Tab-separated table of C-alpha atoms in Angstrom:
chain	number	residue	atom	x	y	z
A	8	UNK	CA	74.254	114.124	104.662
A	9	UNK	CA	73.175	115.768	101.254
A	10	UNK	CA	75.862	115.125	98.363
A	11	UNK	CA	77.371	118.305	97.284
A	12	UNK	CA	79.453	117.124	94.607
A	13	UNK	CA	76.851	117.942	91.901
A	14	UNK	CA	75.487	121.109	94.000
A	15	UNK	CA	77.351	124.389	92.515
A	16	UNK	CA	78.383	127.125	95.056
A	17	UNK	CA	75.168	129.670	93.104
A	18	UNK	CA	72.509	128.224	90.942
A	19	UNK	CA	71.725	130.504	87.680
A	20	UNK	CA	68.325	130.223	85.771
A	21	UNK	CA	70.683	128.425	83.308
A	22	UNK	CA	70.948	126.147	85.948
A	23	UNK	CA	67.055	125.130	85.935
A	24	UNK	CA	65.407	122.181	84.024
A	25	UNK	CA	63.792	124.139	82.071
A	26	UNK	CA	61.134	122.148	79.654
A	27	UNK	CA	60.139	121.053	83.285
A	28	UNK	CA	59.734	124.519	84.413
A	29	UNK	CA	57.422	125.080	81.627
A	30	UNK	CA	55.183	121.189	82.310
A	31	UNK	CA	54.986	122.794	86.209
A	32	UNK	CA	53.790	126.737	85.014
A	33	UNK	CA	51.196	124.665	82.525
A	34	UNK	CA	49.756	122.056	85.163
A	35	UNK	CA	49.772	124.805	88.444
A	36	UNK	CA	49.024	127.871	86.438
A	37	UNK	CA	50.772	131.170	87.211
A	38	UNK	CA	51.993	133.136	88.812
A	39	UNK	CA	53.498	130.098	90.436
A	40	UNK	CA	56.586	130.148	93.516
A	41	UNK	CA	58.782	126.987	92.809
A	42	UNK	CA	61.220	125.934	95.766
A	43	UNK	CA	63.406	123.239	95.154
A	44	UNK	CA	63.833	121.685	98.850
A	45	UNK	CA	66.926	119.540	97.808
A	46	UNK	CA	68.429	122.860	96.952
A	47	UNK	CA	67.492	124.081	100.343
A	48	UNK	CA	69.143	121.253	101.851
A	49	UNK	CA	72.117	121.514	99.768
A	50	UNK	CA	73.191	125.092	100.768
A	51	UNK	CA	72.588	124.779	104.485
A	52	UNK	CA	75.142	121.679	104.048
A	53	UNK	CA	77.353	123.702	102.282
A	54	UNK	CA	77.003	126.562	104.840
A	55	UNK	CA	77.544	124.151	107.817
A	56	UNK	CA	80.596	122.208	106.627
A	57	UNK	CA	82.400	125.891	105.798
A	58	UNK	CA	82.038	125.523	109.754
A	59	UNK	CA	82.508	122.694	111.258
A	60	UNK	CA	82.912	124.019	114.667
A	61	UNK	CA	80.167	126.374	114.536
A	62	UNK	CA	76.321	126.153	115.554
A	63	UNK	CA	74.258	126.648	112.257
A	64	UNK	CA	70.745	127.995	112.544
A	65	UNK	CA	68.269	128.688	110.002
A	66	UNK	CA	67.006	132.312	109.890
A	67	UNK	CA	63.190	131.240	108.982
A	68	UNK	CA	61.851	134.909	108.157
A	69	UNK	CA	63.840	134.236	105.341
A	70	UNK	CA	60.991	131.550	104.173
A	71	UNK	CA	58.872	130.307	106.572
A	72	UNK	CA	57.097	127.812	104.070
A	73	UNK	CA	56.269	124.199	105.841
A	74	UNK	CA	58.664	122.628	103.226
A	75	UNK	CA	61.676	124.491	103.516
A	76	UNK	CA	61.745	124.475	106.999
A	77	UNK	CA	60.643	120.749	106.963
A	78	UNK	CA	64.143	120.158	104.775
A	79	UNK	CA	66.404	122.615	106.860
A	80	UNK	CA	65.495	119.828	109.976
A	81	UNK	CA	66.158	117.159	107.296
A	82	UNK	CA	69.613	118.765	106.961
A	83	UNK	CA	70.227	118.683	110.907
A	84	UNK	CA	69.559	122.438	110.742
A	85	UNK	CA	67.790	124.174	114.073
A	86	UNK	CA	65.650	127.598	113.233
A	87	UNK	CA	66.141	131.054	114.758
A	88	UNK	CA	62.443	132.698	115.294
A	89	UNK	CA	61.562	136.616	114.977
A	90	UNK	CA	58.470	136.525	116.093
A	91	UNK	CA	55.989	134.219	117.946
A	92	UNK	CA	54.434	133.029	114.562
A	93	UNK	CA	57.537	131.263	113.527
A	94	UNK	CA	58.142	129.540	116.576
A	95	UNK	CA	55.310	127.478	115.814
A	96	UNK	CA	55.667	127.533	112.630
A	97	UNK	CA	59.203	125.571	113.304
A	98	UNK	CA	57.190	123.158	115.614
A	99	UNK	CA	54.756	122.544	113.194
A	100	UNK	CA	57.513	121.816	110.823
A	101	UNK	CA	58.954	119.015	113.392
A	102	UNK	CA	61.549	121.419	115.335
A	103	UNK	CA	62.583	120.378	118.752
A	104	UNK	CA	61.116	123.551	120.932
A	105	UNK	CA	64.029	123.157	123.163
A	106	UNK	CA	66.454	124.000	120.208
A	107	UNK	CA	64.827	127.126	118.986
A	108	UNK	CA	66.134	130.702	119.585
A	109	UNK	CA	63.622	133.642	119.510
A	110	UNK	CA	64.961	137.068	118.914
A	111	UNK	CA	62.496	139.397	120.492
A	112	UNK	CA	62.282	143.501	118.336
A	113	UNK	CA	59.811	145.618	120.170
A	114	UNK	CA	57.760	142.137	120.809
A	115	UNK	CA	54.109	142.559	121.243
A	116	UNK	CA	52.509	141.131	123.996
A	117	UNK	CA	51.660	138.182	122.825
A	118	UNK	CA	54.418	136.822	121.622
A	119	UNK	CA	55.945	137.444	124.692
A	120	UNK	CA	53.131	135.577	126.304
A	121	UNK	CA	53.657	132.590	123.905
A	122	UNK	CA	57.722	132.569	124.469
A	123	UNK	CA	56.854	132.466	128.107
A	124	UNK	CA	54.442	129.399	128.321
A	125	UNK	CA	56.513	127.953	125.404
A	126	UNK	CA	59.258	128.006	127.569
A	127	UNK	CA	57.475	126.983	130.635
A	128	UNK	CA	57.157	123.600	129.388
A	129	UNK	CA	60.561	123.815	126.807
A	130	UNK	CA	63.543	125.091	129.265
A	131	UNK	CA	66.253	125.016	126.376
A	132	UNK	CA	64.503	127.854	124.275
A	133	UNK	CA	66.323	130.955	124.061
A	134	UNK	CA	65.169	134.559	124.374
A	135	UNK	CA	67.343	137.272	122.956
A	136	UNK	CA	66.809	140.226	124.123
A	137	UNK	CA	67.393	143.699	122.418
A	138	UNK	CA	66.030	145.666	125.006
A	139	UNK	CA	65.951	146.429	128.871
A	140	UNK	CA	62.509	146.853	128.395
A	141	UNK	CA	61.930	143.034	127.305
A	142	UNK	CA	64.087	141.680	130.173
A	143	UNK	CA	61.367	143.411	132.921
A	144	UNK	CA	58.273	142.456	130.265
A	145	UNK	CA	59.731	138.570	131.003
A	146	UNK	CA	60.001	138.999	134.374
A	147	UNK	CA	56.328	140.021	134.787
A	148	UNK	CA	55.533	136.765	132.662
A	149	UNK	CA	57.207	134.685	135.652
A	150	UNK	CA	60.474	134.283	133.079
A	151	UNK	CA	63.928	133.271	134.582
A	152	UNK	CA	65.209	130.856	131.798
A	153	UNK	CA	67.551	131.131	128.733
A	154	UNK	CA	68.461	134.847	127.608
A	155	UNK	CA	70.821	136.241	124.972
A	156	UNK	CA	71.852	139.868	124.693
A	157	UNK	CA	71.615	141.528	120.991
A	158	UNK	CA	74.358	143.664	121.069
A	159	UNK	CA	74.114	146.736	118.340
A	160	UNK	CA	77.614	146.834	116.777
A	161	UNK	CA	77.038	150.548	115.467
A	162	UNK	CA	78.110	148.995	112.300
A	163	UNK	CA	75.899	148.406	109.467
A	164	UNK	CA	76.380	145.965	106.356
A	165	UNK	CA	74.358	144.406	103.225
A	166	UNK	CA	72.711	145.182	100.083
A	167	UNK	CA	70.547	147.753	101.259
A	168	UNK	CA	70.129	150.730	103.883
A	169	UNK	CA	66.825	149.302	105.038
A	170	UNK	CA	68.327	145.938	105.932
A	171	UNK	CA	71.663	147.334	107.528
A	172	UNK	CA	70.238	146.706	110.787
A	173	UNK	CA	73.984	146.619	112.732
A	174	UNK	CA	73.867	150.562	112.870
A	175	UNK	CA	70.048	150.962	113.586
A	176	UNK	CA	68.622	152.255	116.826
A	177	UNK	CA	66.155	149.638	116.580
A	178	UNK	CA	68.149	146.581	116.741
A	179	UNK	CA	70.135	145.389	119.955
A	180	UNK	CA	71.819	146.865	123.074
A	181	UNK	CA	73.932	150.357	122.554
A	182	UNK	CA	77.477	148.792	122.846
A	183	UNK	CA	78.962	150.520	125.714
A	184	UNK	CA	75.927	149.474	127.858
A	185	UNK	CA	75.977	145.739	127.426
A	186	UNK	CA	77.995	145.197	130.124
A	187	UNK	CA	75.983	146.876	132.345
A	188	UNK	CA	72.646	144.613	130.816
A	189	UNK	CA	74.365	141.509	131.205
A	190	UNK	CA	74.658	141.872	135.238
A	191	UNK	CA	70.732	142.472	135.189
A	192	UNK	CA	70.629	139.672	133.664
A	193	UNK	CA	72.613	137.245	135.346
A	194	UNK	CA	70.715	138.381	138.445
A	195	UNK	CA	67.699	136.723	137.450
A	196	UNK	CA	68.300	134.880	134.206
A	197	UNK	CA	70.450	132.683	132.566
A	198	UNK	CA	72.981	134.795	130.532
A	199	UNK	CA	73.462	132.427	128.021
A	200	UNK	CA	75.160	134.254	124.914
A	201	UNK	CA	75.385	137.595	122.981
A	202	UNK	CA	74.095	138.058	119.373
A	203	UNK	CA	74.193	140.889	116.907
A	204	UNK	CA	73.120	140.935	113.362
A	205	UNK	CA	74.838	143.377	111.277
A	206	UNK	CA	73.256	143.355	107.925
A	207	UNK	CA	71.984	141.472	105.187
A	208	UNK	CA	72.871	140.183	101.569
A	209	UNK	CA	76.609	140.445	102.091
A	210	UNK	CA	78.906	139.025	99.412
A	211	UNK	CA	82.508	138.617	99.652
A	212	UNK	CA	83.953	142.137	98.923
A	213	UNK	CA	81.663	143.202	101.930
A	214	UNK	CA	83.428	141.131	104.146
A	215	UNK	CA	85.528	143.469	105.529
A	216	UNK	CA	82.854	145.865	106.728
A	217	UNK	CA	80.811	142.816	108.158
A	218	UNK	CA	83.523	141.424	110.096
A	219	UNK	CA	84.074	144.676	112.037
A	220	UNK	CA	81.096	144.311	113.077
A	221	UNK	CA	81.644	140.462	114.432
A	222	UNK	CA	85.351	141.887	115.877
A	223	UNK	CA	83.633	144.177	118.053
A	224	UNK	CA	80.822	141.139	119.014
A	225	UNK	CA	83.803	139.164	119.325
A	226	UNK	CA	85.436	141.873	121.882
A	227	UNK	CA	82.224	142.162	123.739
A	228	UNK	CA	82.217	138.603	124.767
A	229	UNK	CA	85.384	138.369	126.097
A	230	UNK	CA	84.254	141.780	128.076
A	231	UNK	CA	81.723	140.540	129.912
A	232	UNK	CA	83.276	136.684	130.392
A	233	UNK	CA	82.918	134.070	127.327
A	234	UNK	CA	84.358	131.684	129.845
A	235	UNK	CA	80.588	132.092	131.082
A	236	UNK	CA	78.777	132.246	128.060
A	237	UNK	CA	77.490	128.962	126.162
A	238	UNK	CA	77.595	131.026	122.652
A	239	UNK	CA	78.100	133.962	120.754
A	240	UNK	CA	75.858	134.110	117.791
A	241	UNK	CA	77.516	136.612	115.264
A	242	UNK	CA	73.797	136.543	112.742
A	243	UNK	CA	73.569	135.836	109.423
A	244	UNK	CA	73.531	138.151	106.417
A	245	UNK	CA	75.633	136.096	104.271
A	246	UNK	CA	74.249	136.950	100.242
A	247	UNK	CA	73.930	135.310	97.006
A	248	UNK	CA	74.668	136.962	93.650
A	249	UNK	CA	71.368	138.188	92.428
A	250	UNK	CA	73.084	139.748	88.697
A	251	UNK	CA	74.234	136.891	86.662
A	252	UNK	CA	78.110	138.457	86.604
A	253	UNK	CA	78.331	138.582	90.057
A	254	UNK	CA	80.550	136.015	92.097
A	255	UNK	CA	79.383	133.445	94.929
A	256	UNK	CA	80.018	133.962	98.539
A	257	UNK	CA	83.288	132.896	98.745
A	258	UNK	CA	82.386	130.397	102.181
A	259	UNK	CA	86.016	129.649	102.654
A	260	UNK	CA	87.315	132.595	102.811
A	261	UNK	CA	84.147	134.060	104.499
A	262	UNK	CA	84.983	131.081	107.181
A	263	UNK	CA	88.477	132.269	107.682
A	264	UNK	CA	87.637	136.060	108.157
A	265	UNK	CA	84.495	135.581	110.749
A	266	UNK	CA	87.015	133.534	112.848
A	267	UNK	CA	89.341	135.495	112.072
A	268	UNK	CA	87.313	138.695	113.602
A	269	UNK	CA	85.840	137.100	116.256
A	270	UNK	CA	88.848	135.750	118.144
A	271	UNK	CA	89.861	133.274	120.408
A	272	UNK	CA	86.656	132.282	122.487
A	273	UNK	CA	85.404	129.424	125.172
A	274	UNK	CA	82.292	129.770	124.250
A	275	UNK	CA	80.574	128.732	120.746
A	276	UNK	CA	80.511	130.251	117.938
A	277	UNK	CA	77.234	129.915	116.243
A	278	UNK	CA	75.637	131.543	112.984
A	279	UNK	CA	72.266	132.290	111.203
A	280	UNK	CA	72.342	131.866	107.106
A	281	UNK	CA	68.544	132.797	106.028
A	282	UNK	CA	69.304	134.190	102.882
A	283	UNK	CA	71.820	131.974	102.009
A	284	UNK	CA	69.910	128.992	102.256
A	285	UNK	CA	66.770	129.753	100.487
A	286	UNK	CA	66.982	132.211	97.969
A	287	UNK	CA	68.468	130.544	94.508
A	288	UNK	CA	66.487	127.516	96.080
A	289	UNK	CA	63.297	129.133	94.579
A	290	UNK	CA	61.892	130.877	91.787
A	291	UNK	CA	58.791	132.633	90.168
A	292	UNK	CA	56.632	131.321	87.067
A	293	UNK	CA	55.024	134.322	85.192
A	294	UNK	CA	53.288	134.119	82.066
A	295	UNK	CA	53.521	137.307	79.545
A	296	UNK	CA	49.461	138.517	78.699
A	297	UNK	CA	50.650	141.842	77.315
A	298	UNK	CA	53.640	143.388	74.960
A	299	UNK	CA	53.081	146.833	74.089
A	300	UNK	CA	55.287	148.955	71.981
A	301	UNK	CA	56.265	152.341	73.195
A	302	UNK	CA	58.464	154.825	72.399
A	303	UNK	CA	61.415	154.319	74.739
A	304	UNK	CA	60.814	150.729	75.369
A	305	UNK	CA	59.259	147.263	74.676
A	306	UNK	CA	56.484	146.820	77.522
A	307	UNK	CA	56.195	143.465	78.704
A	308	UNK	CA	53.087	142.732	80.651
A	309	UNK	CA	52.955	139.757	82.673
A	310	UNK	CA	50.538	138.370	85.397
A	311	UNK	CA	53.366	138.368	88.787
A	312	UNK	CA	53.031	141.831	90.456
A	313	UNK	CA	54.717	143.840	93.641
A	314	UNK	CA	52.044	141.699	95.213
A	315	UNK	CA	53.691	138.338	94.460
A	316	UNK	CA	57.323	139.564	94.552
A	317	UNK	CA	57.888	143.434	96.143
A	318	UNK	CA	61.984	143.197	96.277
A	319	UNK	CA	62.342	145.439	93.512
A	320	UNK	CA	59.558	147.882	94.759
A	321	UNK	CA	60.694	147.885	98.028
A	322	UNK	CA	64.386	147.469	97.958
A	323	UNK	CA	65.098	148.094	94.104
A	324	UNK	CA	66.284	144.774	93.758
A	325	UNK	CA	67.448	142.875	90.716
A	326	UNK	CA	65.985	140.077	90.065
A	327	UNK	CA	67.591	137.675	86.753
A	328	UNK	CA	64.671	136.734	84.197
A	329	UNK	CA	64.981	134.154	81.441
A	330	UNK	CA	61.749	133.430	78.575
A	331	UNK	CA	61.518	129.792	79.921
A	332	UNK	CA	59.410	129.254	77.000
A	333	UNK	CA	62.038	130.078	73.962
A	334	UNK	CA	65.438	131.087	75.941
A	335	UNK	CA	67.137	131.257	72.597
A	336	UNK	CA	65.525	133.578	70.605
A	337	UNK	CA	67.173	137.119	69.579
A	338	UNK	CA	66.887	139.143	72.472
A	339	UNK	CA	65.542	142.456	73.159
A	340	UNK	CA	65.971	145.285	75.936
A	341	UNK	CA	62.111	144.793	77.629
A	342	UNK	CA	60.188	146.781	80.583
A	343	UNK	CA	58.869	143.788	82.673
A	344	UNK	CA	55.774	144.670	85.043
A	345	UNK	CA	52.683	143.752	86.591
A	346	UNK	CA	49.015	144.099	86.668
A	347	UNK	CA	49.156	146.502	89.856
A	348	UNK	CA	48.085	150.393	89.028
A	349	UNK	CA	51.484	151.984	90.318
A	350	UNK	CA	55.090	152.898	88.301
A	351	UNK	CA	56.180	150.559	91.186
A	352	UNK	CA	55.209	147.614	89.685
A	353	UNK	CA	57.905	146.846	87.915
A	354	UNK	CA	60.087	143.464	87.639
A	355	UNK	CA	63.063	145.290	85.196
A	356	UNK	CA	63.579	147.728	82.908
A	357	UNK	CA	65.510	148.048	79.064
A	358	UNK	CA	66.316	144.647	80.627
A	359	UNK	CA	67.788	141.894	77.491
A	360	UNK	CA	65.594	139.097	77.204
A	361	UNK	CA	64.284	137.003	74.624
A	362	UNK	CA	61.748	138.048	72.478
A	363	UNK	CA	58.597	137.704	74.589
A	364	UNK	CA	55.507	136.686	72.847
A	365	UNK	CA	52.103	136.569	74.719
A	366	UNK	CA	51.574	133.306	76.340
A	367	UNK	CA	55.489	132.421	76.864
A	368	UNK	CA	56.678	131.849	80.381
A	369	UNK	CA	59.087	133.843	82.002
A	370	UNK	CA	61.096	132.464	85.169
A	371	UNK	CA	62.202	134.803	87.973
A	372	UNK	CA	65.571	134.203	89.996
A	373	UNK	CA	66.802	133.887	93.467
A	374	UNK	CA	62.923	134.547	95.123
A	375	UNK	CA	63.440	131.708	97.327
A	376	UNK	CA	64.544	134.331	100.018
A	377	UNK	CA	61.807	137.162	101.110
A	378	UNK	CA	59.912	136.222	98.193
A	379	UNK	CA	56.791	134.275	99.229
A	380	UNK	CA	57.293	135.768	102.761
A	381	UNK	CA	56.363	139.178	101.678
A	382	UNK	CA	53.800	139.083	99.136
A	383	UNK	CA	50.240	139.971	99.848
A	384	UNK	CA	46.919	140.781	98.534
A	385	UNK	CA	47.146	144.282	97.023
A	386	UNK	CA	44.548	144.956	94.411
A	387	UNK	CA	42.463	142.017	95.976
A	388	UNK	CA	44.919	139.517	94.154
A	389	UNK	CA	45.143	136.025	96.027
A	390	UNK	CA	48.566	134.933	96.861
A	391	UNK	CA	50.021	132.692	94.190
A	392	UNK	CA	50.999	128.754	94.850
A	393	UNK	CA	53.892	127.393	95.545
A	394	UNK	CA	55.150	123.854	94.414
A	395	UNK	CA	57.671	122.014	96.475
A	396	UNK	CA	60.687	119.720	94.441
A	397	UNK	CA	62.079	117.026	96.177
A	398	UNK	CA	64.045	113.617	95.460
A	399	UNK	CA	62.597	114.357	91.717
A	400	UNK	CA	59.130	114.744	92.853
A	401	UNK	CA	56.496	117.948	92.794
A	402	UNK	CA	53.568	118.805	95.469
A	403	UNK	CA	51.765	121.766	96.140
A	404	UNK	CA	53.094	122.800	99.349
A	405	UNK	CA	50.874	125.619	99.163
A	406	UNK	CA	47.624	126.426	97.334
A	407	UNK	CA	46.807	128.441	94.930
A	408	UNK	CA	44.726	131.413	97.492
A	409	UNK	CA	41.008	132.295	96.234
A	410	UNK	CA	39.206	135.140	96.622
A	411	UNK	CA	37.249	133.759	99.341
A	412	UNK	CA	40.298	133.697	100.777
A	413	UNK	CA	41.196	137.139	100.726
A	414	UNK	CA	38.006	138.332	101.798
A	415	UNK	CA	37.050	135.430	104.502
A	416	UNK	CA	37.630	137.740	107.574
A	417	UNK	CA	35.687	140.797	106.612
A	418	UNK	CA	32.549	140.875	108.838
């Protein structure tokens, strides 16, 4: 089991090895992804012992990358799958098929197709369903095996409107119906569990709104017969502090409350931290090309874009920074942004940092999590690298794209 006696409940920049940072920017070139896997490790331990009685999956769209789900296994960790594409991504990685749980929104048909035949030949995968529709698609596909209902809570949680997904139409069974589902079911499936997912990057005083959510999961169970049901899987969402003044996840106290909410229940209780487990596991190597002087503002230029990292064009996230290259020089309120020809592409802004000169190397926080999973090739820029840490020890766990690559499929 991984030590956590040296692992602290958030990792800050501060936190890094920095003069190492700067020997991994200089031999990989930037912009570079850095995940440290024995962080990974680390905070799925953390997440799992917080409880004991629970079942702890990973949430791969969180980060799909080879080695991080390679060190979730590692950990004893199973994954939960979105989409077809992870599934065997998880396999690849070494996952038992028979432990995996795929959580079907508006699946295409082939992934459908795949979860069939995958299950064919692996009875103990799990197919949650969020719609009646799915449950008559997997009956065409000869499907009778493993099926959990996604309940939708009507209660929405996290950081963001676009990620509350617990009050969204899209996501899960209308409440009041489920009952009614879960006799379709059980006349030609295996009604395993219920699941629900209320949100996403949910610290502790959010708690409170997130665990209505799991009371109401927690109700539903009991509803339709937990004495019958092998789990109830309550999701994930569980946050990190992405501004440095922010507080940790209280886990004990987040323990206490989802047990708390969900009640007294025969069957399991399990979980799925994504966020939690990956995202102060990695970071982003930038180097600064550009500083331009303008009237409201000093414009730092640097070679990451939306395309390597589009939280804060997307969502509006903040992201920490910290000049890797000379962290204690007098500070200054900077514009940080990106090669990419829209307002969007922007990292921070007025943000205090020290002094950038061209050439330094700036280090951007907590991108473990939805980082390298959602950058692309806007402007024709290849995808960056990423470099793998582990027992002390760098590898590229992904090259650097080309632009062969990004152009390999045009005809």
């Amino acid at each position: 089991m991984t030590d956590l006696a040296d692992s602290p409940a958030v990792r800050r920049l501060d936190d890094w090895d920095l003069e190492r940072l700067e020997t991994l920017a200089d031999e990989y070139d930037t912009p570079l992804y850095v995940m440290d896997c024995d962080r990974v490790k680390a905070n799925y331990t953390r997440f799992s012992e917080a409880f004991p009685d629970a079942h702890v999956m990973y949430a791969a769209k969180a980060h799909t990358g080879k080695a991080v789900l390679e060190a979730v296994i590692e950990a004893g960790g199973t994954i939960e799958c979105a989409a077809w594409g992870e599934l065997q991504r998880s396999i690849d990685a070494g996952a038992d098929p028979n432990e995996l749980q795929y959580t079907a929104v508006n699946p295409p048909d082939h992934d459908l197709d795949y979860a069939a035949d995958l299950a064919a030949e692996n009875p103990g995968l799990t197919i949650t369903i969020g719609a009646l529709d799915t449950l008559e698609r997997l009956a065409e596909r000869g499907y009778d095996g493993r099926i959990a209902i996604r309940i939708n809570p009507g209660i929405g949680t996290g950081h963001h409107e676009k990620v509350a997904t617990g009050a969204d139409a899209k996501f899960g069974i209308p409440y009041e119906r489920v009952p009614e589902v879960a006799d379709r079911v059980r006349e030609g499936f295996d009604l395993v569990g219920l699941h629900a997912h209320a949100g996403s990057g949910v610290l502790t005083e959010g708690l409170e709104d997130h665990c209505r959510a799991i009371e109401r999961v927690g109700e539903m169970a009991r509803r339709v017969g937990d004495d019958e049901l092998e789990f109830v899987d309550v999701g994930g969402g569980y946050g990190v502090p992405y501004r440095e003044d922010d507080d940790p996840l209280n886990l004990e106290k987040t323990a206490d409350m989802v047990r708390d909410a969900v009640g007294e229940l025969d069957a399991q209780l399990k979980l799925e931290p994504g966020r939690y487990v990956v995202a102060d596991a990695g970071l982003i190597l930038t180097t600064v090309n550009t500083i331009k002087e303008a009237p409201d503002t000093t414009v730092v230029g640097v070679d990451a874009s939306l395309s390597t990292l589009i939280r804060p064009a997307m969502f509006g996230s903040y992201h920490p920074m910290l000049n890797v290259s000379a962290p204690g020089r007098d500070t200054l309120e900077a514009t940080v942004g990106g090669p990419v020809c829209t307002s969007a592409d922007v990292f921070a802004h007025d943000r205090p940092i020290a002094r950038p000169e061209r050439g330094d190397v700036l280090a951007i926080g907590n991108a473990g999590s939805y980082g390298y999973e959602l950058a692309n090739q806007f402007h024709s820029q290849p995808k960056p690298a990423e470099v793998a840490l582990e027992d002390g020890e760098a590898r590229v766990a992904r090259r650097r794209e080309t632009l062969e690559d990004v152009t390999r499929l045009e005809q």
